[in-house]
Coordinates of C-alpha atoms in Angstrom, one line a residue:
X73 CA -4.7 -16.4 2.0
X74 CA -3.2 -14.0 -0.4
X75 CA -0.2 -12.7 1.1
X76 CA -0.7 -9.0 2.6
X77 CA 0.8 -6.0 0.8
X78 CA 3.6 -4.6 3.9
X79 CA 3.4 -0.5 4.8
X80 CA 6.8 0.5 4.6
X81 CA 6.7 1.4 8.4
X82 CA 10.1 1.6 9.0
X83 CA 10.2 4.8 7.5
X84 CA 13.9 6.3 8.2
X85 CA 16.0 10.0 8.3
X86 CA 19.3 9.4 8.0
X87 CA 19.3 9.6 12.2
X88 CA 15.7 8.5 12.9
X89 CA 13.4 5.2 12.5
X90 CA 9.6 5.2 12.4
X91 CA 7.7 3.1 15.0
X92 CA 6.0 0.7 13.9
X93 CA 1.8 0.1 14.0
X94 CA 1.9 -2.7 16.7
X95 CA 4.9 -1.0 19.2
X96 CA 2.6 1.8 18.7
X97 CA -0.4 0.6 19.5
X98 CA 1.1 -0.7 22.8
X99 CA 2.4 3.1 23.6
X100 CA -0.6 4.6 22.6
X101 CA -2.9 2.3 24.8
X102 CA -1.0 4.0 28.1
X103 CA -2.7 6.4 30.4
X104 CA -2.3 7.6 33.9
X105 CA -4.2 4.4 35.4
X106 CA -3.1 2.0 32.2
X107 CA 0.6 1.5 32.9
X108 CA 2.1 -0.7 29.8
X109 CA 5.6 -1.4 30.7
X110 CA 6.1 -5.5 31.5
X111 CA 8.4 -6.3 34.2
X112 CA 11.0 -9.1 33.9
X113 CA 12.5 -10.5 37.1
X114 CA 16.1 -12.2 37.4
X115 CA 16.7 -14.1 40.6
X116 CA 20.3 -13.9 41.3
X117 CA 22.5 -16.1 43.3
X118 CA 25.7 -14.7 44.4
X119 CA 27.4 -17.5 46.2
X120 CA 29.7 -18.5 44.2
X121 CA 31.0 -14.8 44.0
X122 CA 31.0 -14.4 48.0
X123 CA 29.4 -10.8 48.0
X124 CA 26.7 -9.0 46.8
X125 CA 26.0 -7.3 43.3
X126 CA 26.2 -3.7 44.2
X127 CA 24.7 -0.8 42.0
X128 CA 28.1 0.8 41.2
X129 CA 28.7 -2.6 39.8
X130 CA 25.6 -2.6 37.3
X131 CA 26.7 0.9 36.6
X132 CA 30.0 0.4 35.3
X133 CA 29.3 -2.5 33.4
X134 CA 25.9 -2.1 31.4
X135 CA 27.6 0.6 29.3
X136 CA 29.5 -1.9 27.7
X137 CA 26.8 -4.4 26.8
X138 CA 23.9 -2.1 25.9
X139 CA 25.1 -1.7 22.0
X140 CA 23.2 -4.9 21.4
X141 CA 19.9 -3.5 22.0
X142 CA 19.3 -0.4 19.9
X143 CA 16.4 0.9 22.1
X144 CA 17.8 0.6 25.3
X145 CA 19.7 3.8 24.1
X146 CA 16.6 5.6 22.1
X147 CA 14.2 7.8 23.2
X148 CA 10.5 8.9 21.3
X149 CA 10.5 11.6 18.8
X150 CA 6.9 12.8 17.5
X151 CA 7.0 14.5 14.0
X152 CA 4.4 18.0 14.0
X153 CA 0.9 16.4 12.8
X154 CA 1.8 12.9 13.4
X155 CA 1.3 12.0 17.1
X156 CA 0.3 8.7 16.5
X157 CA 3.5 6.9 15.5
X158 CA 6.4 8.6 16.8
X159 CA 10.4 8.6 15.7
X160 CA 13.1 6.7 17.4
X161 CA 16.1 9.0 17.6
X162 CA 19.2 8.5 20.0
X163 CA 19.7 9.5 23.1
X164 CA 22.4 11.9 22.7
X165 CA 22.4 12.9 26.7
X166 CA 22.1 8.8 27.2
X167 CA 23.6 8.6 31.2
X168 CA 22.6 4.7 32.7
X169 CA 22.4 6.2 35.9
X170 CA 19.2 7.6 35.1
X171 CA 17.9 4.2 34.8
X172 CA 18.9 2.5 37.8
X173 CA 17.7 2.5 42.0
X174 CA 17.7 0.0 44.1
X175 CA 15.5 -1.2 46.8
X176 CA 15.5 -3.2 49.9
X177 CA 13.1 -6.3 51.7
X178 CA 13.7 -7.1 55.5
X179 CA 15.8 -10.0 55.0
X180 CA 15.2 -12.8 54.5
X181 CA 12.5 -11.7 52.1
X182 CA 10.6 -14.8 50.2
X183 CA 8.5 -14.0 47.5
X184 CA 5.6 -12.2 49.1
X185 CA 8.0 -9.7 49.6
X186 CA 9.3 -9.4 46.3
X187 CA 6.0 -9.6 44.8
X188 CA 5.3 -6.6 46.7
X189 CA 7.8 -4.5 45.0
X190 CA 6.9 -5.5 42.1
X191 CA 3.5 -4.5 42.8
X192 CA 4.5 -1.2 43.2
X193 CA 6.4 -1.1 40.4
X194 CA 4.3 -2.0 37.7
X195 CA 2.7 1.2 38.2
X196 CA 5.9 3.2 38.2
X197 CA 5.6 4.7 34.7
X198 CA 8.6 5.0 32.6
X199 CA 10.0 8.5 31.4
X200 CA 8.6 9.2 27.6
X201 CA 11.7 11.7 27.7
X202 CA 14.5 8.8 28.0
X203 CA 15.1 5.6 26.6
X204 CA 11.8 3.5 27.8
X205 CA 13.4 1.4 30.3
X206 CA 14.4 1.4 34.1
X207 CA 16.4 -1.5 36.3
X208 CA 15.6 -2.2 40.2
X209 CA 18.4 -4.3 42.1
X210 CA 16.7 -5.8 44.9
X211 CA 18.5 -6.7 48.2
X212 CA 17.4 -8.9 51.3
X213 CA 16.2 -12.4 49.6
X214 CA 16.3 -15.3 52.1
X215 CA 19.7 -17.2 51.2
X216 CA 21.3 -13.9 50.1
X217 CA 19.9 -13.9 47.2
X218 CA 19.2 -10.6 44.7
X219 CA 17.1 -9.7 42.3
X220 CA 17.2 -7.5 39.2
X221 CA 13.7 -6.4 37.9
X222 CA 13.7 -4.5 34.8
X223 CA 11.3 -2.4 33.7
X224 CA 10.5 -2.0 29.5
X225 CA 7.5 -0.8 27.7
X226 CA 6.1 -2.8 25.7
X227 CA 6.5 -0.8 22.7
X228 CA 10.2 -1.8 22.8
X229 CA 10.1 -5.3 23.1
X230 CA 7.2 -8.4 23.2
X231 CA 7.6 -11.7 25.0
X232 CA 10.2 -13.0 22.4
X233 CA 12.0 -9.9 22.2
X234 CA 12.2 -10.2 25.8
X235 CA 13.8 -13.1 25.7
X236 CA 16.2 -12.9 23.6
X237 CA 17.7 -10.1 24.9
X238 CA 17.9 -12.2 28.3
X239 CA 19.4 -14.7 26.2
X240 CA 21.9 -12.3 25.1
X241 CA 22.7 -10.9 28.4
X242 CA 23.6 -13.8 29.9
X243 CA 25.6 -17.1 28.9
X244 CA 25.9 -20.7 30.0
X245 CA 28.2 -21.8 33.0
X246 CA 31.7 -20.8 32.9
X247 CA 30.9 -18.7 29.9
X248 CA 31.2 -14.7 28.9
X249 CA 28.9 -12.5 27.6
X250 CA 30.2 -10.6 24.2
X251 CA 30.6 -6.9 25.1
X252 CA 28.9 -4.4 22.4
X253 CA 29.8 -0.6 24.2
X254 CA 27.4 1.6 23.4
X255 CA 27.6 4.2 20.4
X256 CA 28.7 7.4 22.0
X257 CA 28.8 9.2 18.2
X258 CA 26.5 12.5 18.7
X259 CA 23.6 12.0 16.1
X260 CA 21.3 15.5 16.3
X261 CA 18.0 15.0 14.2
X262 CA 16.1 17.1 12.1
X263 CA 12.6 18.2 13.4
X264 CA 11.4 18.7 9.4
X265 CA 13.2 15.6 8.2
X266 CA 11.1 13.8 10.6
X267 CA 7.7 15.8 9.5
X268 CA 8.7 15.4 5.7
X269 CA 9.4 11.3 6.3
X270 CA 5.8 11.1 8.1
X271 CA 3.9 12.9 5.6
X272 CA 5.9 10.2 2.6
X273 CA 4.3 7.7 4.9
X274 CA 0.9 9.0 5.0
X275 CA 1.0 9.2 1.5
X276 CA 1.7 5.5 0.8
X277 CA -0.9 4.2 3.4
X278 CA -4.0 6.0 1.4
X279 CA -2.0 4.6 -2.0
X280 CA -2.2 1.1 0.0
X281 CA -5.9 1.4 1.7
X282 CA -7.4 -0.5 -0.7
X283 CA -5.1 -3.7 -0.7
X284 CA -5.4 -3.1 3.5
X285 CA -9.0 -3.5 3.2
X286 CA -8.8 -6.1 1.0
X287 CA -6.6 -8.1 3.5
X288 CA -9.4 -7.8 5.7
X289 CA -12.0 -9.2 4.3
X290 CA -9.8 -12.5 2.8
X291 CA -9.0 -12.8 6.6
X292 CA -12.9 -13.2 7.9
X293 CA -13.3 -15.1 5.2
X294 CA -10.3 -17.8 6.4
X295 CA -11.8 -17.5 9.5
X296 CA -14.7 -18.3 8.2
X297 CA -13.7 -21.2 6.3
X298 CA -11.2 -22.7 9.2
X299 CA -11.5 -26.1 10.2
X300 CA -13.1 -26.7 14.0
X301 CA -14.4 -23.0 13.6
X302 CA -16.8 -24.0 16.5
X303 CA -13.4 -24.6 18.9
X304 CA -12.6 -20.9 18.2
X305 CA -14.1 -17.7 20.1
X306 CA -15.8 -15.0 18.8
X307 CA -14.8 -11.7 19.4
X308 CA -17.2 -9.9 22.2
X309 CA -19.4 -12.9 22.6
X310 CA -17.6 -13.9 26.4
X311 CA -20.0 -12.9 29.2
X312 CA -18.3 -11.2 31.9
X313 CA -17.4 -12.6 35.0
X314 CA -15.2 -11.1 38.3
X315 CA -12.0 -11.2 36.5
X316 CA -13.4 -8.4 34.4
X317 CA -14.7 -6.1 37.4
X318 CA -14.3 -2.6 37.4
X319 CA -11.0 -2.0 38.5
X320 CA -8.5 1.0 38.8
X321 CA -5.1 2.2 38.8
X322 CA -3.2 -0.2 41.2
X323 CA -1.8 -3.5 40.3
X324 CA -0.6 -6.5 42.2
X325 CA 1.8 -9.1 42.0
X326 CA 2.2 -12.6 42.1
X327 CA 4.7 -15.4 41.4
X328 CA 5.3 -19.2 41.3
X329 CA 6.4 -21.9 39.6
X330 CA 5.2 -25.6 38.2
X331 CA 7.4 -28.5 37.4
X332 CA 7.2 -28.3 33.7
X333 CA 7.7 -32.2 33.4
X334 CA 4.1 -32.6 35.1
X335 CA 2.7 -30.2 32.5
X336 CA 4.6 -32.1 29.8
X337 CA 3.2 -35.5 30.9
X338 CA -0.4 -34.3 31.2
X339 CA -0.1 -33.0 27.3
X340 CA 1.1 -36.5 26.1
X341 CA -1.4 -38.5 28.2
X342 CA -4.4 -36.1 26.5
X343 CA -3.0 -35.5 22.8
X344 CA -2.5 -32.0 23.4
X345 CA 0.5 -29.7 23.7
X346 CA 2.4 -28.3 26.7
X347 CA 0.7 -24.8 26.0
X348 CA -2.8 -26.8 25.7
X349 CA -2.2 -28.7 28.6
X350 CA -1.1 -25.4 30.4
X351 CA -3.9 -23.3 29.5
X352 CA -6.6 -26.6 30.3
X353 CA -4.3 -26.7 34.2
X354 CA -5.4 -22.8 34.1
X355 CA -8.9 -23.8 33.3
X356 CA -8.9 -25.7 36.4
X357 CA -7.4 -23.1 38.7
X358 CA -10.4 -20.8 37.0
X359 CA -12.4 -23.2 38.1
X360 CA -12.0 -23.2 41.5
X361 CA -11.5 -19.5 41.6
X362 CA -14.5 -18.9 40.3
X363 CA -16.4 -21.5 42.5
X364 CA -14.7 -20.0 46.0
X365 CA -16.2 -16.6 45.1
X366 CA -19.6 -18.1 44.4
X367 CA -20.2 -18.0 40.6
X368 CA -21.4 -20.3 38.0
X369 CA -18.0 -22.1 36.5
X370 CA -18.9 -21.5 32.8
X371 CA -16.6 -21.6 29.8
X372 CA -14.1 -19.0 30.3
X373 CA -12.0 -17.8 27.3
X374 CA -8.3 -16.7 27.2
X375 CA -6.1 -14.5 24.6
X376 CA -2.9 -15.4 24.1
X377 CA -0.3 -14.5 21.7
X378 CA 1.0 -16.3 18.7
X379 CA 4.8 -15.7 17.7
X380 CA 5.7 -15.1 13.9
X381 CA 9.0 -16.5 14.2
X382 CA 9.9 -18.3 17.4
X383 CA 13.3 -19.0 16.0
X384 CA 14.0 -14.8 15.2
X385 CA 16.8 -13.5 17.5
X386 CA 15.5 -10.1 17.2
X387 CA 15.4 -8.2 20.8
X388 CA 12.9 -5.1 20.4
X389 CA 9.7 -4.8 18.1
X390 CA 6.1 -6.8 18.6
X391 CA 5.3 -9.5 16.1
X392 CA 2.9 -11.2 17.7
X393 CA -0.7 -11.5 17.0
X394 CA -3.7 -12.5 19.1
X395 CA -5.9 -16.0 19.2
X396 CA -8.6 -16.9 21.4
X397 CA -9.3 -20.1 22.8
X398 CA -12.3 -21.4 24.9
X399 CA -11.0 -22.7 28.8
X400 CA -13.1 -25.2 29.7
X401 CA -13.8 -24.6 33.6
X402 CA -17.0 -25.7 32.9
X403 CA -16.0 -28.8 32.7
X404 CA -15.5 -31.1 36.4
X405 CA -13.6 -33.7 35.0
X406 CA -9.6 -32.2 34.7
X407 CA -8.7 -34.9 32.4
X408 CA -11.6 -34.1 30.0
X409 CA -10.8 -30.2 30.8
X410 CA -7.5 -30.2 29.4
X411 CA -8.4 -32.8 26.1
X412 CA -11.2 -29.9 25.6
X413 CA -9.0 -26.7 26.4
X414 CA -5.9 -28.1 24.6
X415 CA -8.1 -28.6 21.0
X416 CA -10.0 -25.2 21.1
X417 CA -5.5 -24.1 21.7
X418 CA -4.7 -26.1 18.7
X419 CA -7.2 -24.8 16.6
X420 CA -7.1 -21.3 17.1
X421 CA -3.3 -21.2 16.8
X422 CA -3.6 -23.2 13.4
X423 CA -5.9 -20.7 12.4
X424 CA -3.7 -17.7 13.7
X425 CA -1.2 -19.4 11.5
X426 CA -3.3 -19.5 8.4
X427 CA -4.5 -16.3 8.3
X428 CA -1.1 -14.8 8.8
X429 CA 0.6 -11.6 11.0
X430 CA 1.3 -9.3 8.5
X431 CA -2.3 -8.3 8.5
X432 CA -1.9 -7.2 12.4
X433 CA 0.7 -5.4 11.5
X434 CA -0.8 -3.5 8.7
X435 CA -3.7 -3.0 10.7
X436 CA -2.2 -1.6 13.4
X437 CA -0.1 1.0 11.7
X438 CA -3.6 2.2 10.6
X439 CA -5.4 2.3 13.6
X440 CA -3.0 3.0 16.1
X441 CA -4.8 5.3 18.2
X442 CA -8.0 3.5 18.2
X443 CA -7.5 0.9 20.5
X444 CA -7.3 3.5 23.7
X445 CA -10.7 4.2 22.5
X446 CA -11.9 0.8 22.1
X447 CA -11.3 0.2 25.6
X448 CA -12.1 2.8 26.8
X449 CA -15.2 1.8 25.4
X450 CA -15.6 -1.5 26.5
X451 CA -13.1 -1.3 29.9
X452 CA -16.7 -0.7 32.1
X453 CA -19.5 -0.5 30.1
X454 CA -19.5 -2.8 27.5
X455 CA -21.8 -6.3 28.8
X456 CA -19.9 -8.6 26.5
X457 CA -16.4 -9.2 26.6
X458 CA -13.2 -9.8 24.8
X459 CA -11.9 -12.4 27.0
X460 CA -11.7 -13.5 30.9
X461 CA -8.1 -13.8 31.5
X462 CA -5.1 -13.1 29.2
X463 CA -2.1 -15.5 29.2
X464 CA 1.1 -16.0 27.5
X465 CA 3.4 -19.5 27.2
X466 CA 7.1 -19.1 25.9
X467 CA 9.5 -21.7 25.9
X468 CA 12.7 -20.5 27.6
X469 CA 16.2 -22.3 28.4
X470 CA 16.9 -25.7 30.0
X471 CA 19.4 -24.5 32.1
X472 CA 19.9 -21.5 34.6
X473 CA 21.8 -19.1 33.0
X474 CA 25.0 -17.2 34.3
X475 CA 26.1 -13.6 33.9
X476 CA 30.0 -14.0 34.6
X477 CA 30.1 -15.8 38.2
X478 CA 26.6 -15.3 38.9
X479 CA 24.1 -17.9 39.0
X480 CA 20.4 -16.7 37.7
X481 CA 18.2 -19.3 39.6
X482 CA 15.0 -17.9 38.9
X483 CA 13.8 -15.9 35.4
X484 CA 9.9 -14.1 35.8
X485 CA 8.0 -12.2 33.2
X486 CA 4.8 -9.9 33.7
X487 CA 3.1 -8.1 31.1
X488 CA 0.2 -6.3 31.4
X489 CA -3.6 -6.1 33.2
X490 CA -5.6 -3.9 30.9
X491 CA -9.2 -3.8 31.3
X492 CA -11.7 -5.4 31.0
X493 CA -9.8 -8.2 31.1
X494 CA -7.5 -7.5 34.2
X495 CA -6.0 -10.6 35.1
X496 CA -2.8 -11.8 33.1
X497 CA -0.4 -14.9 33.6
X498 CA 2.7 -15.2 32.0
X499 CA 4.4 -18.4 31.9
X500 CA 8.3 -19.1 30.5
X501 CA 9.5 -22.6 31.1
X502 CA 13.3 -22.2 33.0
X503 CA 15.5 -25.1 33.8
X504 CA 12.7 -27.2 34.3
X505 CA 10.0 -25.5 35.5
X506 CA 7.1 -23.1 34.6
X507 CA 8.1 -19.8 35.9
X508 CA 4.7 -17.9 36.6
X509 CA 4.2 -14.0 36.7
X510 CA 0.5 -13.5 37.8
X511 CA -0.4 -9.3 37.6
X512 CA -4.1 -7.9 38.1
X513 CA -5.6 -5.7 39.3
X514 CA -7.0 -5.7 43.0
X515 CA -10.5 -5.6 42.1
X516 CA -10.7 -8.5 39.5
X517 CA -8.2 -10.6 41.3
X518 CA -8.0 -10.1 44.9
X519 CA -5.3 -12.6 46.0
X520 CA -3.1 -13.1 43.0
X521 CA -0.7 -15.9 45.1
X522 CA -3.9 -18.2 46.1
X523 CA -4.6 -17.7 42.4
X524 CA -1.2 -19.2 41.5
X525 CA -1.9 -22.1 44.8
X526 CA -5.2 -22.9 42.3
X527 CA -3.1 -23.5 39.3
X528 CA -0.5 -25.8 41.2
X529 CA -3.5 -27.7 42.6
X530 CA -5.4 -28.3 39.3
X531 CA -1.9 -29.8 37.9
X532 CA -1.9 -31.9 40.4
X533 CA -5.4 -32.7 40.3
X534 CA -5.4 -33.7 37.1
X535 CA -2.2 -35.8 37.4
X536 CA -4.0 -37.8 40.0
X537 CA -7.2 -38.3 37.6
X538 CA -5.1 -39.6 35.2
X539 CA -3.3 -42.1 37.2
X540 CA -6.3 -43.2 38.6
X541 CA -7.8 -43.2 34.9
X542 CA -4.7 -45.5 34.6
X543 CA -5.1 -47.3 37.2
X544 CA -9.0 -48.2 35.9
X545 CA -8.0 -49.1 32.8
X546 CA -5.4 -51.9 33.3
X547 CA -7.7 -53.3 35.9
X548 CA -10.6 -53.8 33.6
X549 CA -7.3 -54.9 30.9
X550 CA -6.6 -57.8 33.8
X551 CA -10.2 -58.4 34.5
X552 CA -10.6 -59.2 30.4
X553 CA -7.9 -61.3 30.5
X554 CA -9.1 -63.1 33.3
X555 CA -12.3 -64.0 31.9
X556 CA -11.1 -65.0 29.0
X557 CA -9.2 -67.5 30.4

């Protein structure tokens, strides 16, 4: 595909920088009962230390770090006549106090517990008059154990942004994390600047409609033309199920873990990858879900997102774009489930690939404010669906990580439920395992944690199919040989 004329979206004052179409689109999308701030968890473990992390602590020494995230000191802007795409400016009356409270489990608190504060938080909206971002230090984990939950919007950082910034913020064993203090330089923007740098923008994006539109219709046409085009989704074809139910404002919260050497395993014995093996162990969690509540087990589809760059250090922005791949719960064998999942994976991710991300982007800086509309639109009324569940598979580090003596055992991500597809698992492999953040909505997904049980299960279940698979085969392999004797 031709390569995809880029809007200049970063237009800039000399104090100011545009947002961009896709972090827009995810600020845009939030209502009163559509919260879209993720929540990532870091399990700490003090022991070494011998005492607590205390508040004060946090306090006195984020200051000194938070230069190496720009947003985490920027606050939203909106130019007069341009509410779509607002400015970020800096937070001249920055204070880190603002963004910090602590809560408590009756100790010793296992995950249950902490699921249940997270529960509640993921509906805590942030403040659209600070920087978009809030931190929870939680006390009373069995072993005395902490936990420091963090709250961003998504229209500061994606999964990979995410990441990397917990990548940044903490180092290997016996290792410090570079201090960056933040900028405490006064910059005062200019309410007209901003207006006069919007309406430049506008200009250039009906200059640059017709290349937009012509980007479109070269990518249906490499969709069109994309090898194993039946292993792809169509958009709005997937008939609903319970995980899309009507739902409301509250979420809940789940978490777990898998050994990623199981998962690892099941993709080499089936040709697939770790993420197709993943998504076919989902399948078979579905499955079973699905079969507990009484309903047919019929092909359920996922969305996922595709990096741009998995090897880009950035730490704020979206650059991701969506693919769509068939689950096949349908299917009763698990061996044959994941061989079938993990190829519809492949394919749609090769095709993601060919038809490129600059497009989303583009798109996105166009339509910014249509997607609250679209689902509004199809949240409760719409028969046909965009997809049953929505998942997400990063590759994190081998090993825990440290932040000065302190150990960070566990590392969880959740992103968002948005109807009508209100169910989303987030995995991100960490020192060895696959760290699981499981958040719905009631509704669609009643018991999150028995949910997560179903996905340990089916790995399990299909490590056992494949052993006796094994098994089988060199028995009919001695049974040859015998008769050929």
């Amino acid at each position: 595909m031709h390569s995809v004329r880029q809007i200049d979206r970063s237009s800039r004052t000399p104090d100011a920088e545009r947002m961009s179409g896709p972090d827009a689109l995810m600020l845009n999308m939030e209502s009163a009962s559509n919260p879209m701030h993720t929540l990532k968890v870091a399990v700490l473990d003090t022991a070494r230390r011998g005492r607590p992390l205390s508040l004060t602590e946090i306090a006195g020494v984020l200051p000194d770090h938070l230069g190496m995230f720009p947003r985490a000191t920027q606050r939203l802007a909106w130019a007069r006549g341009h509410g779509a795409r607002p400015f970020w400016v800096r937070d001249n009356d920055f204070d880190v106090w603002q963004h910090l409270d602590e809560r408590w489990v009756a100790a010793p608190g296992g995950r249950a517990e902490l699921d249940e504060i997270l529960s509640e938080l993921a509906v805590r909206q942030l403040d659209r008059s600070r920087p978009l971002w809030g931190l929870t230090l939680v006390h009373g984990l069995a072993g005395g154990r902490q936990a420091v939950v963090v709250r961003v919007h998504h229209a500061v950082a994606d999964g990979l942004a995410a990441l990397n910034t917990f990548m940044a913020a903490t180092a290997g064993p016996d290792e410090r994390v570079g201090q960056a203090p933040v900028d405490r330089t006064r910059v005062d923007h200019d309410d007209d600047e901003l207006t006069r740098a919007a309406r430049s923008e506008s200009r250039r994006m009906i200059r640059d409609l017709p290349s937009a539109a012509s980007a479109l219709v070269r990518a249906f046409s490499a969709k069109r033309k994309a090898g194993n085009a039946d292993l792809i989704p169509k958009p709005l074809t997937v008939r609903r199920t319970s995980f899309n139910a009507r739902s409301g404002a509250d979420r809940i919260c789940a978490s777990g873990d898998i050994p990623l050497a199981a998962v690892q395993r099941l993709a080499l014995a089936t040709g697939t990858t770790v993420n197709g093996a993943l998504h076919g162990v989902i399948a078979g969690a579905i499955r079973a879900e699905l079969i507990a509540r009484g309903e047919e087990p019929g092909v359920a589809v996922s969305i996922f997102g595709v990096c741009k760059d998995l090897a880009s250090t950035r730490v704020q922005g979206n650059e991701i774009a969506t693919a769509m791949a068939y689950l096949r719960s349908d299917l009763a064998d698990p061996v044959e489930r994941i061989a079938a999942t993990g190829a519809s994976c492949a394919a749609t991710v090769h095709c993601r690939r060919a038809v490129g991300f600059e497009l989303t982007d583009v798109l996105a800086t166009y339509t910014g404010r249509l997607g609250p509309i679209f689902r509004g639109l199809a949240a409760n009324r719409a028969p046909l669906v965009m997809n049953n569940i929505t998942t997400a598979n990063m590759p994190g580090p081998r090993t825990t990580r440290w932040v000065g003596d302190i150990e960070v055992v566990d590392w969880i991500s959740f992103a968002l439920a948005i109807a009508p597809a209100d169910v989303n698992l987030t995995t991100y492999s960490y020192a060895g395992k696959l760290s699981m953040g499981l958040i719905a909505t009631p509704e669609s997904m009643p018991d999150p944690a028995r949910f997560l049980r179903r996905v340990a299960d089916a790995a399990v279940e299909a490590a056992d199919a494949l052993e006796r698979q094994t098994v089988g085969e060199n028995e009919s392999d001695d049974a040859m040989a015998q008769e050929a004797s």
